[in-house]
C-alpha positions as CSV (number, residue, x, y, z in Angstrom):
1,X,-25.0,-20.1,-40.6
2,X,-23.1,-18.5,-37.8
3,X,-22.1,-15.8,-40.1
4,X,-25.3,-14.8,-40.4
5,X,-26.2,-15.2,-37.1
6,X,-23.5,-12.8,-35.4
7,X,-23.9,-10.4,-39.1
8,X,-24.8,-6.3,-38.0
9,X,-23.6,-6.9,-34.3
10,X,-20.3,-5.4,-32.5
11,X,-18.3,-8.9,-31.2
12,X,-17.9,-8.3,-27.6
13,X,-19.7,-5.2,-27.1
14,X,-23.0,-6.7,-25.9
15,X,-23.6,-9.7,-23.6
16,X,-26.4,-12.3,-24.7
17,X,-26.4,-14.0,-21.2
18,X,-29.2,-13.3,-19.2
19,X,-30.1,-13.7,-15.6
20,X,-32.8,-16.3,-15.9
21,X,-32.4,-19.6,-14.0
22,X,-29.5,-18.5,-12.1
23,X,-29.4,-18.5,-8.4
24,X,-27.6,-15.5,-7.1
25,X,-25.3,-16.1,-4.4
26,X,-26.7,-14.9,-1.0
27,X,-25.9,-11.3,-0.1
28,X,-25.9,-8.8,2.8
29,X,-26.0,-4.8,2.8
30,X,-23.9,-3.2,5.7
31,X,-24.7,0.6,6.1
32,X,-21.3,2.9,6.8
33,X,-21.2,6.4,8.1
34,X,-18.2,8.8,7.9
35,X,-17.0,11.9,9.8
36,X,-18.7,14.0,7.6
37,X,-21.9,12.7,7.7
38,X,-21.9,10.4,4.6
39,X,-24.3,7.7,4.8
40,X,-23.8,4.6,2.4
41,X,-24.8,0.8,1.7
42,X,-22.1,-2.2,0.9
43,X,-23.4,-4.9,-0.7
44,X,-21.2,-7.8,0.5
45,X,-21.3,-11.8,0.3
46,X,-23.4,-13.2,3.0
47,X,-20.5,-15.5,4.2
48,X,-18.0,-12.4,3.7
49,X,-16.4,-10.9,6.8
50,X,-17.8,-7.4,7.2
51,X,-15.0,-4.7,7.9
52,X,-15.5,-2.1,10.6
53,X,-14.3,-0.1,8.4
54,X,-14.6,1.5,4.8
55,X,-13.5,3.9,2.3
56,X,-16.3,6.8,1.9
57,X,-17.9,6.8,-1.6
58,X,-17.9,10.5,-0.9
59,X,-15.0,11.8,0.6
60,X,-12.6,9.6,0.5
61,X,-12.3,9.4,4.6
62,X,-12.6,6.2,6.6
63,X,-16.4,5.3,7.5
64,X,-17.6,3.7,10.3
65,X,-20.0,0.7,10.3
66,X,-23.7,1.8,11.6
67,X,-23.5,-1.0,14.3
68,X,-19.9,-1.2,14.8
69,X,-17.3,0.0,17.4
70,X,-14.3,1.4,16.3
71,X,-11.0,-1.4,16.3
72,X,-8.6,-1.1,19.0
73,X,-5.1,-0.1,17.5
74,X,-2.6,-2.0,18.8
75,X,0.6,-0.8,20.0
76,X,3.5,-0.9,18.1
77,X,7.1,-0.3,18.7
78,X,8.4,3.4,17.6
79,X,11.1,2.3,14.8
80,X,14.2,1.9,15.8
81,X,16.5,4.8,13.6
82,X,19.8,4.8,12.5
83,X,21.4,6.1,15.4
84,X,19.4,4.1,17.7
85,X,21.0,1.3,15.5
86,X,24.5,2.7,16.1
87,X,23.9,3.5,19.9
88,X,23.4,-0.3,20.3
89,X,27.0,-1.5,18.8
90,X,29.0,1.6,19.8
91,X,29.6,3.8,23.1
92,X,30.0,7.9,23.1
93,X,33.3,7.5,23.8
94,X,34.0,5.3,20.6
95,X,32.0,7.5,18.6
96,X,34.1,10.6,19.5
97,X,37.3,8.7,18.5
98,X,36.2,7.5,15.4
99,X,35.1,11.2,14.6
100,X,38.5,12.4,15.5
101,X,40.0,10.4,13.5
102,X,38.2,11.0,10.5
103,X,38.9,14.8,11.0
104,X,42.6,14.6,11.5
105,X,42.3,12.6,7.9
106,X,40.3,15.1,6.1
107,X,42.5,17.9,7.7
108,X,45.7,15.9,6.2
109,X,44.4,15.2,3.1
110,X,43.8,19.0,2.5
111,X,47.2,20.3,3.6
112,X,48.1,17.8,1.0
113,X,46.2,19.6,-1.9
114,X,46.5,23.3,-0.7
C-alpha cells in the first residue's frame, strides 16, 4: 500500500506538511535604514533581542535601526607590537650590544668563507 501511495512522486522534493493547526511562534518586524538610503524589514522572534545594527540586503553596509541610536564603541587598547614587546624586557643600550655582536659574527663568519 505504501508503494502505491508515494508511486509518480520525487521522495523529498515536495513537503506534505501543511500549516493548519499550528500556532506560529510570536514575531516582530524591526525596520533598518543604511547610509545609502536602503530601507528594509527583519522579521525577528518576539522574545529575540533586536540588534542596533544590521547587514543591508542591498549593499552590503551596516544599517541602522529606524528607532535606534547608534552603540557607543568602546575603547580599546592599541596592540601592543613586537617591539613594544621587546622595549618592555630590554633597554637601548642592551639592544645596541646585542646588535654589535651579531655584526662582529656575521663579519667573522664571512672573512671565514671569502
Amino acid at each position: 500500500m505504501a508503494e502505491r501511495a508515494l508511486r509518480g512522486t520525487r521522495l523529498g522534493a515536495t513537503s506534505y506538511e501543511n500549516d493548519r493547526n499550528t500556532d506560529l511562534a510570536p514575531r516582530q518586524e524591526v525596520d533598518y535604514t543604511c547610509g545609502k538610503g536602503h530601507r528594509f524589514t527583519v522579521t525577528l522572534a518576539a522574545e529575540a533581542e533586536v540588534p542596533v545594527t544590521w547587514e543591508c540586503r542591498s549593499c552590503g553596509a551596516t544599517a541602522l535601526r529606524v528607532d535606534g541610536e547608534l552603540p557607543q564603541t568602546k575603547k580599546s587598547k592599541p596592540a601592543r607590537t613586537h617591539w613594544d614587546m621587546l622595549m618592555e624586557r630590554r633597554t637601548m643600550e642592551d639592544l645596541e650590544e646585542v646588535l654589535a655582536e651579531r655584526l662582529a659574527i656575521l663579519r667573522a663568519g664571512r672573512r671565514k668563507s671569502a
